[in-house]
GROMACS .gro file of C-alpha atoms in nm:
model
  413
    1UNK     CA    1  -1.379  -0.812   1.268
    2UNK     CA    2  -1.425  -0.590   1.570
    3UNK     CA    3  -1.415  -0.761   1.903
    4UNK     CA    4  -1.737  -0.759   2.106
    5UNK     CA    5  -1.661  -0.734   2.476
    6UNK     CA    6  -2.001  -0.874   2.579
    7UNK     CA    7  -1.997  -1.185   2.361
    8UNK     CA    8  -1.626  -1.267   2.344
    9UNK     CA    9  -1.470  -1.189   2.675
   10UNK     CA   10  -1.742  -1.229   2.942
   11UNK     CA   11  -1.780  -1.572   3.098
   12UNK     CA   12  -2.139  -1.648   3.187
   13UNK     CA   13  -2.254  -1.903   3.443
   14UNK     CA   14  -2.514  -2.146   3.313
   15UNK     CA   15  -2.708  -2.125   3.639
   16UNK     CA   16  -2.717  -1.861   3.915
   17UNK     CA   17  -2.476  -1.936   4.195
   18UNK     CA   18  -2.666  -1.967   4.522
   19UNK     CA   19  -2.489  -1.837   4.830
   20UNK     CA   20  -2.628  -1.870   5.181
   21UNK     CA   21  -2.668  -1.563   5.396
   22UNK     CA   22  -2.393  -1.692   5.627
   23UNK     CA   23  -2.154  -1.739   5.340
   24UNK     CA   24  -2.246  -1.398   5.203
   25UNK     CA   25  -2.164  -1.225   5.528
   26UNK     CA   26  -1.831  -1.408   5.552
   27UNK     CA   27  -1.750  -1.316   5.195
   28UNK     CA   28  -1.831  -0.954   5.262
   29UNK     CA   29  -1.602  -0.957   5.564
   30UNK     CA   30  -1.312  -1.081   5.350
   31UNK     CA   31  -1.368  -0.793   5.106
   32UNK     CA   32  -1.251  -1.001   4.812
   33UNK     CA   33  -1.227  -0.794   4.490
   34UNK     CA   34  -1.320  -1.094   4.278
   35UNK     CA   35  -1.659  -1.186   4.425
   36UNK     CA   36  -1.947  -0.954   4.339
   37UNK     CA   37  -2.293  -0.923   4.500
   38UNK     CA   38  -2.527  -1.161   4.321
   39UNK     CA   39  -2.903  -1.141   4.308
   40UNK     CA   40  -3.116  -1.444   4.257
   41UNK     CA   41  -3.208  -1.536   3.898
   42UNK     CA   42  -2.920  -1.325   3.762
   43UNK     CA   43  -2.615  -1.418   3.554
   44UNK     CA   44  -2.277  -1.364   3.715
   45UNK     CA   45  -2.005  -1.211   3.498
   46UNK     CA   46  -1.650  -1.308   3.581
   47UNK     CA   47  -1.396  -1.064   3.436
   48UNK     CA   48  -1.086  -1.220   3.287
   49UNK     CA   49  -0.758  -1.147   3.467
   50UNK     CA   50  -0.517  -0.910   3.289
   51UNK     CA   51  -0.268  -1.197   3.246
   52UNK     CA   52  -0.517  -1.393   3.034
   53UNK     CA   53  -0.618  -1.086   2.835
   54UNK     CA   54  -0.253  -1.021   2.758
   55UNK     CA   55  -0.212  -1.372   2.618
   56UNK     CA   56  -0.525  -1.330   2.404
   57UNK     CA   57  -0.414  -0.994   2.263
   58UNK     CA   58  -0.074  -1.141   2.185
   59UNK     CA   59  -0.248  -1.372   1.934
   60UNK     CA   60  -0.460  -1.084   1.800
   61UNK     CA   61  -0.138  -0.906   1.698
   62UNK     CA   62  -0.085  -1.173   1.430
   63UNK     CA   63  -0.411  -1.084   1.252
   64UNK     CA   64  -0.411  -0.881   0.932
   65UNK     CA   65  -0.642  -0.613   1.077
   66UNK     CA   66  -0.475  -0.613   1.419
   67UNK     CA   67  -0.444  -0.234   1.437
   68UNK     CA   68  -0.819  -0.178   1.393
   69UNK     CA   69  -0.891  -0.458   1.642
   70UNK     CA   70  -0.660  -0.311   1.907
   71UNK     CA   71  -0.809   0.033   1.857
   72UNK     CA   72  -1.160  -0.103   1.913
   73UNK     CA   73  -1.049  -0.303   2.215
   74UNK     CA   74  -0.877  -0.002   2.370
   75UNK     CA   75  -1.214   0.175   2.385
   76UNK     CA   76  -1.376  -0.102   2.590
   77UNK     CA   77  -1.244  -0.021   2.937
   78UNK     CA   78  -0.948   0.124   3.124
   79UNK     CA   79  -0.797  -0.223   3.173
   80UNK     CA   80  -0.828  -0.310   2.807
   81UNK     CA   81  -0.682   0.028   2.710
   82UNK     CA   82  -0.379  -0.032   2.932
   83UNK     CA   83  -0.320  -0.377   2.783
   84UNK     CA   84  -0.387  -0.283   2.418
   85UNK     CA   85  -0.184   0.038   2.397
   86UNK     CA   86   0.161  -0.132   2.376
   87UNK     CA   87   0.033  -0.359   2.097
   88UNK     CA   88  -0.136  -0.068   1.918
   89UNK     CA   89   0.185   0.135   1.897
   90UNK     CA   90   0.438  -0.149   1.861
   91UNK     CA   91   0.388  -0.195   1.484
   92UNK     CA   92   0.170   0.093   1.360
   93UNK     CA   93   0.037   0.081   1.005
   94UNK     CA   94   0.111   0.429   0.873
   95UNK     CA   95  -0.075   0.576   0.577
   96UNK     CA   96  -0.127   0.923   0.442
   97UNK     CA   97  -0.448   0.950   0.640
   98UNK     CA   98  -0.307   0.881   0.986
   99UNK     CA   99   0.058   0.982   0.959
  100UNK     CA  100   0.015   1.339   1.083
  101UNK     CA  101  -0.178   1.218   1.389
  102UNK     CA  102   0.097   0.966   1.459
  103UNK     CA  103   0.373   1.225   1.437
  104UNK     CA  104   0.178   1.468   1.658
  105UNK     CA  105   0.157   1.193   1.919
  106UNK     CA  106   0.519   1.077   1.900
  107UNK     CA  107   0.670   1.422   1.839
  108UNK     CA  108   0.448   1.670   2.024
  109UNK     CA  109   0.729   1.927   1.999
  110UNK     CA  110   1.049   1.965   1.800
  111UNK     CA  111   1.252   1.960   2.119
  112UNK     CA  112   1.221   1.626   2.301
  113UNK     CA  113   1.353   1.782   2.624
  114UNK     CA  114   1.065   2.027   2.634
  115UNK     CA  115   0.785   1.781   2.565
  116UNK     CA  116   0.846   1.408   2.565
  117UNK     CA  117   0.588   1.153   2.450
  118UNK     CA  118   0.544   0.852   2.683
  119UNK     CA  119   0.419   0.650   2.385
  120UNK     CA  120   0.740   0.681   2.183
  121UNK     CA  121   0.921   0.395   2.367
  122UNK     CA  122   0.638   0.160   2.268
  123UNK     CA  123   0.714   0.179   1.894
  124UNK     CA  124   0.922  -0.120   1.779
  125UNK     CA  125   0.866  -0.097   1.402
  126UNK     CA  126   0.853   0.220   1.194
  127UNK     CA  127   0.727   0.141   0.844
  128UNK     CA  128   0.718   0.449   0.623
  129UNK     CA  129   0.709   0.250   0.301
  130UNK     CA  130   0.350   0.350   0.223
  131UNK     CA  131   0.432   0.721   0.244
  132UNK     CA  132   0.549   0.923  -0.054
  133UNK     CA  133   0.505   1.297   0.002
  134UNK     CA  134   0.335   1.283   0.341
  135UNK     CA  135   0.655   1.338   0.536
  136UNK     CA  136   0.955   1.567   0.507
  137UNK     CA  137   1.326   1.495   0.541
  138UNK     CA  138   1.348   1.682   0.870
  139UNK     CA  139   1.044   1.502   1.010
  140UNK     CA  140   1.187   1.161   0.919
  141UNK     CA  141   1.510   1.248   1.099
  142UNK     CA  142   1.314   1.375   1.400
  143UNK     CA  143   1.105   1.057   1.419
  144UNK     CA  144   1.417   0.841   1.414
  145UNK     CA  145   1.567   1.058   1.685
  146UNK     CA  146   1.265   1.010   1.912
  147UNK     CA  147   1.243   0.636   1.851
  148UNK     CA  148   1.615   0.549   1.851
  149UNK     CA  149   1.633   0.385   2.198
  150UNK     CA  150   1.377   0.111   2.122
  151UNK     CA  151   1.308   0.083   1.749
  152UNK     CA  152   1.395  -0.261   1.608
  153UNK     CA  153   1.269  -0.240   1.248
  154UNK     CA  154   1.268   0.050   1.005
  155UNK     CA  155   1.141   0.081   0.647
  156UNK     CA  156   1.268   0.404   0.493
  157UNK     CA  157   1.029   0.620   0.289
  158UNK     CA  158   1.076   0.680  -0.080
  159UNK     CA  159   1.107   1.059  -0.095
  160UNK     CA  160   1.167   1.190   0.257
  161UNK     CA  161   1.490   1.011   0.352
  162UNK     CA  162   1.811   1.202   0.293
  163UNK     CA  163   2.155   1.274   0.433
  164UNK     CA  164   2.018   1.441   0.748
  165UNK     CA  165   1.855   1.110   0.851
  166UNK     CA  166   2.182   0.915   0.864
  167UNK     CA  167   2.297   1.063   1.194
  168UNK     CA  168   1.973   0.966   1.368
  169UNK     CA  169   1.969   0.625   1.199
  170UNK     CA  170   2.319   0.543   1.323
  171UNK     CA  171   2.197   0.589   1.681
  172UNK     CA  172   1.920   0.330   1.645
  173UNK     CA  173   2.145   0.065   1.794
  174UNK     CA  174   1.859  -0.178   1.865
  175UNK     CA  175   1.777  -0.216   1.496
  176UNK     CA  176   1.746  -0.574   1.375
  177UNK     CA  177   1.590  -0.506   1.033
  178UNK     CA  178   1.661  -0.214   0.799
  179UNK     CA  179   1.485  -0.173   0.464
  180UNK     CA  180   1.624   0.102   0.240
  181UNK     CA  181   1.512  -0.046  -0.090
  182UNK     CA  182   1.250   0.223  -0.162
  183UNK     CA  183   1.478   0.526  -0.127
  184UNK     CA  184   1.485   0.734  -0.446
  185UNK     CA  185   1.766   0.970  -0.342
  186UNK     CA  186   2.123   0.885  -0.437
  187UNK     CA  187   2.299   0.716  -0.144
  188UNK     CA  188   2.676   0.716  -0.098
  189UNK     CA  189   2.806   0.374  -0.007
  190UNK     CA  190   3.078   0.520   0.211
  191UNK     CA  191   2.824   0.711   0.416
  192UNK     CA  192   2.591   0.413   0.426
  193UNK     CA  193   2.853   0.182   0.576
  194UNK     CA  194   2.954   0.449   0.826
  195UNK     CA  195   2.591   0.454   0.937
  196UNK     CA  196   2.574   0.076   0.956
  197UNK     CA  197   2.889   0.048   1.170
  198UNK     CA  198   2.718   0.117   1.508
  199UNK     CA  199   2.427  -0.117   1.428
  200UNK     CA  200   2.581  -0.422   1.591
  201UNK     CA  201   2.247  -0.605   1.625
  202UNK     CA  202   2.137  -0.565   1.263
  203UNK     CA  203   2.031  -0.899   1.111
  204UNK     CA  204   1.837  -0.808   0.794
  205UNK     CA  205   1.939  -0.544   0.541
  206UNK     CA  206   1.764  -0.436   0.222
  207UNK     CA  207   2.033  -0.247   0.033
  208UNK     CA  208   1.928   0.082  -0.132
  209UNK     CA  209   1.876   0.041  -0.503
  210UNK     CA  210   2.021   0.388  -0.565
  211UNK     CA  211   2.364   0.318  -0.418
  212UNK     CA  212   2.647   0.519  -0.572
  213UNK     CA  213   3.019   0.546  -0.520
  214UNK     CA  214   3.056   0.169  -0.522
  215UNK     CA  215   3.414   0.207  -0.649
  216UNK     CA  216   3.606   0.344  -0.359
  217UNK     CA  217   3.918   0.520  -0.492
  218UNK     CA  218   4.137   0.373  -0.221
  219UNK     CA  219   3.983   0.029  -0.265
  220UNK     CA  220   3.873   0.037   0.099
  221UNK     CA  221   3.688  -0.268   0.226
  222UNK     CA  222   3.379  -0.176   0.423
  223UNK     CA  223   3.279  -0.357   0.741
  224UNK     CA  224   2.941  -0.527   0.750
  225UNK     CA  225   2.730  -0.557   1.067
  226UNK     CA  226   2.869  -0.861   1.254
  227UNK     CA  227   2.532  -1.034   1.307
  228UNK     CA  228   2.396  -0.986   0.955
  229UNK     CA  229   2.193  -1.289   0.845
  230UNK     CA  230   1.983  -1.168   0.550
  231UNK     CA  231   2.099  -0.939   0.268
  232UNK     CA  232   1.895  -0.817  -0.030
  233UNK     CA  233   2.083  -0.647  -0.314
  234UNK     CA  234   1.928  -0.458  -0.605
  235UNK     CA  235   1.988  -0.167  -0.836
  236UNK     CA  236   2.329   0.000  -0.839
  237UNK     CA  237   2.537  -0.301  -0.732
  238UNK     CA  238   2.811  -0.388  -0.981
  239UNK     CA  239   3.104  -0.628  -1.024
  240UNK     CA  240   3.341  -0.415  -0.815
  241UNK     CA  241   3.105  -0.425  -0.519
  242UNK     CA  242   3.066  -0.803  -0.540
  243UNK     CA  243   3.438  -0.865  -0.573
  244UNK     CA  244   3.559  -0.627  -0.301
  245UNK     CA  245   3.268  -0.585  -0.058
  246UNK     CA  246   3.021  -0.872  -0.079
  247UNK     CA  247   3.294  -1.131  -0.029
  248UNK     CA  248   3.358  -0.980   0.316
  249UNK     CA  249   3.013  -1.051   0.460
  250UNK     CA  250   3.022  -1.209   0.808
  251UNK     CA  251   2.990  -1.587   0.852
  252UNK     CA  252   2.645  -1.532   1.002
  253UNK     CA  253   2.500  -1.446   0.658
  254UNK     CA  254   2.283  -1.735   0.538
  255UNK     CA  255   2.032  -1.562   0.306
  256UNK     CA  256   2.124  -1.365  -0.004
  257UNK     CA  257   1.904  -1.209  -0.271
  258UNK     CA  258   2.032  -1.047  -0.591
  259UNK     CA  259   1.794  -0.903  -0.847
  260UNK     CA  260   1.764  -0.617  -1.096
  261UNK     CA  261   2.142  -0.567  -1.094
  262UNK     CA  262   2.207  -0.483  -1.457
  263UNK     CA  263   2.581  -0.422  -1.402
  264UNK     CA  264   2.666  -0.765  -1.263
  265UNK     CA  265   2.839  -1.008  -1.500
  266UNK     CA  266   2.838  -1.387  -1.472
  267UNK     CA  267   3.214  -1.448  -1.406
  268UNK     CA  268   3.224  -1.215  -1.104
  269UNK     CA  269   2.895  -1.346  -0.967
  270UNK     CA  270   3.021  -1.703  -0.989
  271UNK     CA  271   3.354  -1.601  -0.834
  272UNK     CA  272   3.169  -1.439  -0.543
  273UNK     CA  273   2.943  -1.741  -0.490
  274UNK     CA  274   3.246  -1.968  -0.487
  275UNK     CA  275   3.365  -1.780  -0.176
  276UNK     CA  276   3.043  -1.721   0.018
  277UNK     CA  277   2.827  -1.995  -0.136
  278UNK     CA  278   2.906  -2.267   0.123
  279UNK     CA  279   2.757  -2.054   0.405
  280UNK     CA  280   2.432  -1.978   0.220
  281UNK     CA  281   2.111  -2.165   0.297
  282UNK     CA  282   1.871  -1.943   0.100
  283UNK     CA  283   1.961  -1.786  -0.235
  284UNK     CA  284   1.761  -1.576  -0.479
  285UNK     CA  285   1.886  -1.470  -0.822
  286UNK     CA  286   1.599  -1.316  -1.018
  287UNK     CA  287   1.559  -1.146  -1.352
  288UNK     CA  288   1.664  -0.796  -1.421
  289UNK     CA  289   2.022  -0.927  -1.454
  290UNK     CA  290   2.069  -0.828  -1.816
  291UNK     CA  291   2.436  -0.936  -1.832
  292UNK     CA  292   2.352  -1.302  -1.754
  293UNK     CA  293   2.267  -1.559  -2.019
  294UNK     CA  294   2.090  -1.893  -2.025
  295UNK     CA  295   2.287  -2.164  -1.846
  296UNK     CA  296   2.547  -1.942  -1.676
  297UNK     CA  297   2.422  -2.045  -1.328
  298UNK     CA  298   2.407  -2.420  -1.390
  299UNK     CA  299   2.676  -2.477  -1.125
  300UNK     CA  300   2.474  -2.323  -0.840
  301UNK     CA  301   2.430  -2.655  -0.659
  302UNK     CA  302   2.805  -2.707  -0.663
  303UNK     CA  303   2.889  -2.353  -0.551
  304UNK     CA  304   2.623  -2.358  -0.279
  305UNK     CA  305   2.628  -2.712  -0.135
  306UNK     CA  306   2.416  -2.624   0.171
  307UNK     CA  307   2.120  -2.453   0.008
  308UNK     CA  308   1.782  -2.532   0.160
  309UNK     CA  309   1.580  -2.295  -0.059
  310UNK     CA  310   1.666  -2.166  -0.407
  311UNK     CA  311   1.475  -1.911  -0.612
  312UNK     CA  312   1.626  -1.856  -0.954
  313UNK     CA  313   1.503  -1.726  -1.287
  314UNK     CA  314   1.490  -1.992  -1.553
  315UNK     CA  315   1.647  -1.731  -1.781
  316UNK     CA  316   1.989  -1.812  -1.629
  317UNK     CA  317   1.979  -2.192  -1.595
  318UNK     CA  318   1.914  -2.497  -1.810
  319UNK     CA  319   1.831  -2.865  -1.768
  320UNK     CA  320   2.203  -2.928  -1.739
  321UNK     CA  321   2.190  -2.780  -1.389
  322UNK     CA  322   2.009  -3.092  -1.266
  323UNK     CA  323   2.265  -3.329  -1.417
  324UNK     CA  324   2.560  -3.196  -1.213
  325UNK     CA  325   2.417  -3.203  -0.861
  326UNK     CA  326   2.640  -3.315  -0.571
  327UNK     CA  327   2.528  -3.631  -0.396
  328UNK     CA  328   2.247  -3.582  -0.138
  329UNK     CA  329   2.213  -3.208  -0.178
  330UNK     CA  330   1.992  -3.070   0.108
  331UNK     CA  331   1.764  -2.853  -0.113
  332UNK     CA  332   1.402  -2.855   0.007
  333UNK     CA  333   1.233  -2.573  -0.186
  334UNK     CA  334   1.293  -2.491  -0.553
  335UNK     CA  335   1.131  -2.177  -0.697
  336UNK     CA  336   1.167  -2.140  -1.074
  337UNK     CA  337   1.091  -1.786  -1.182
  338UNK     CA  338   1.085  -1.658  -1.539
  339UNK     CA  339   1.105  -1.306  -1.680
  340UNK     CA  340   0.852  -1.168  -1.930
  341UNK     CA  341   1.140  -1.124  -2.178
  342UNK     CA  342   1.239  -1.493  -2.173
  343UNK     CA  343   1.315  -1.634  -2.515
  344UNK     CA  344   1.227  -1.967  -2.671
  345UNK     CA  345   1.550  -2.123  -2.541
  346UNK     CA  346   1.440  -2.071  -2.179
  347UNK     CA  347   1.278  -2.371  -2.017
  348UNK     CA  348   1.316  -2.632  -1.745
  349UNK     CA  349   1.152  -2.975  -1.780
  350UNK     CA  350   0.957  -3.118  -1.487
  351UNK     CA  351   1.076  -3.463  -1.592
  352UNK     CA  352   1.439  -3.368  -1.527
  353UNK     CA  353   1.356  -3.264  -1.171
  354UNK     CA  354   1.156  -3.584  -1.119
  355UNK     CA  355   1.458  -3.793  -1.215
  356UNK     CA  356   1.699  -3.630  -0.967
  357UNK     CA  357   1.445  -3.670  -0.685
  358UNK     CA  358   1.379  -4.030  -0.777
  359UNK     CA  359   1.753  -4.103  -0.797
  360UNK     CA  360   1.815  -3.949  -0.453
  361UNK     CA  361   2.029  -3.654  -0.561
  362UNK     CA  362   1.763  -3.415  -0.425
  363UNK     CA  363   1.618  -3.652  -0.169
  364UNK     CA  364   1.506  -3.365   0.057
  365UNK     CA  365   1.322  -3.171  -0.214
  366UNK     CA  366   0.956  -3.129  -0.114
  367UNK     CA  367   0.820  -2.824  -0.290
  368UNK     CA  368   0.861  -2.697  -0.646
  369UNK     CA  369   0.718  -2.359  -0.743
  370UNK     CA  370   0.704  -2.290  -1.116
  371UNK     CA  371   0.628  -1.984  -1.325
  372UNK     CA  372   0.333  -2.027  -1.564
  373UNK     CA  373   0.570  -1.915  -1.840
  374UNK     CA  374   0.742  -2.253  -1.815
  375UNK     CA  375   0.421  -2.401  -1.964
  376UNK     CA  376   0.423  -2.719  -1.758
  377UNK     CA  377   0.053  -2.773  -1.838
  378UNK     CA  378   0.080  -2.706  -2.210
  379UNK     CA  379   0.080  -3.067  -2.329
  380UNK     CA  380  -0.018  -3.414  -2.216
  381UNK     CA  381   0.346  -3.512  -2.167
  382UNK     CA  382   0.433  -3.212  -1.951
  383UNK     CA  383   0.122  -3.269  -1.738
  384UNK     CA  384   0.221  -3.633  -1.692
  385UNK     CA  385   0.574  -3.528  -1.590
  386UNK     CA  386   0.430  -3.285  -1.335
  387UNK     CA  387   0.203  -3.558  -1.199
  388UNK     CA  388   0.499  -3.793  -1.159
  389UNK     CA  389   0.696  -3.520  -0.983
  390UNK     CA  390   0.410  -3.452  -0.740
  391UNK     CA  391   0.385  -3.823  -0.662
  392UNK     CA  392   0.756  -3.866  -0.590
  393UNK     CA  393   0.759  -3.553  -0.370
  394UNK     CA  394   0.464  -3.681  -0.166
  395UNK     CA  395   0.622  -4.026  -0.131
  396UNK     CA  396   0.947  -3.869  -0.010
  397UNK     CA  397   0.763  -3.669   0.257
  398UNK     CA  398   0.582  -3.981   0.377
  399UNK     CA  399   0.906  -4.174   0.407
  400UNK     CA  400   1.114  -3.893   0.557
  401UNK     CA  401   0.887  -3.616   0.700
  402UNK     CA  402   1.044  -3.270   0.694
  403UNK     CA  403   0.733  -3.071   0.789
  404UNK     CA  404   0.673  -2.921   0.442
  405UNK     CA  405   0.363  -2.956   0.229
  406UNK     CA  406   0.490  -3.146  -0.076
  407UNK     CA  407   0.380  -3.069  -0.430
  408UNK     CA  408   0.420  -2.858  -0.742
  409UNK     CA  409   0.271  -2.509  -0.729
  410UNK     CA  410   0.226  -2.261  -1.013
  411UNK     CA  411   0.272  -1.903  -0.897
  412UNK     CA  412   0.074  -1.613  -1.033
  413UNK     CA  413   0.232  -1.362  -1.269
   0.00000   0.00000   0.00000
């Protein structure tokens, strides 16, 4: 919804403010920039100070249509333009329709020394994930080169990211989040880790799904960014990578996601989790792991004793998982996914989860998210079990509030 400057931001007095002629002369002598000449029977408009407008626009940036709102606001006045411009360029939403205009603004010339854009330092997030053939490999490298001093988040495009972008990417030393999951070109792991080495502030990494050269001939162990907290793995990751590289993640890593890794086998995955599992607080293991079978991940609670949130495909666990839980496990959110290829032997009973919550083994569990493929509403018994689970989760939150909305939620396919 576009912001209306007249109705939203002007403060109107309910009655005209009467000022005596003596007071008016004294006010005029002070030459205050805030007080304006007022005629009788008129409404006085009091402009908001820039400090207050800045606070308001800071909340606008959280809206879904923030970019359109900031654009409209920037056309209101010179003051609003000055305040809105940093927000407008901080996290631009780039599409095929506006990308060329954006690049013309940020890169007015190929040589930054000849013509520099004053708006380039305002960009904090460069999301090229919506672009397919709108950019070129050289243009992507040039954009990264212009934005390298200030950019904090980067989502690489699918088709226009290649080897010539790595040099510019390695100089983006302020990066905190790097998403390379959409890249379709083959990426060498050796070159990738060389690029990551200077990124000392990187906290979130989406690994490229097209990684190659995972088996280093010398068996060299790569060095991860020291402040890495979140890691998402997919695609070309195999057992060798887990056994020789993933086990060397820094102690700061607390969130790990593994999915669609068809070359990962259960023994190596369990071996890896036995080493890094105690430091994890959030873990995701989703389908697309064709080498895993039902029940192979039943020991997850033992391997990861500090998990707060777990998302796992029911394809790889069984009811036995909830019978071997360590005492007072801190799990709060349980997300049970299920692949479309799940067989008849795949299934988790709501009654089993109810029992471990009631017995205090998962005393902190507040939210259970279930795939509709688990068929928890298929029969009267399963619906009763779900109802009992909802009741025990709500009672636990009333007794020991953790700030989570308790309940059982069925996610959409």
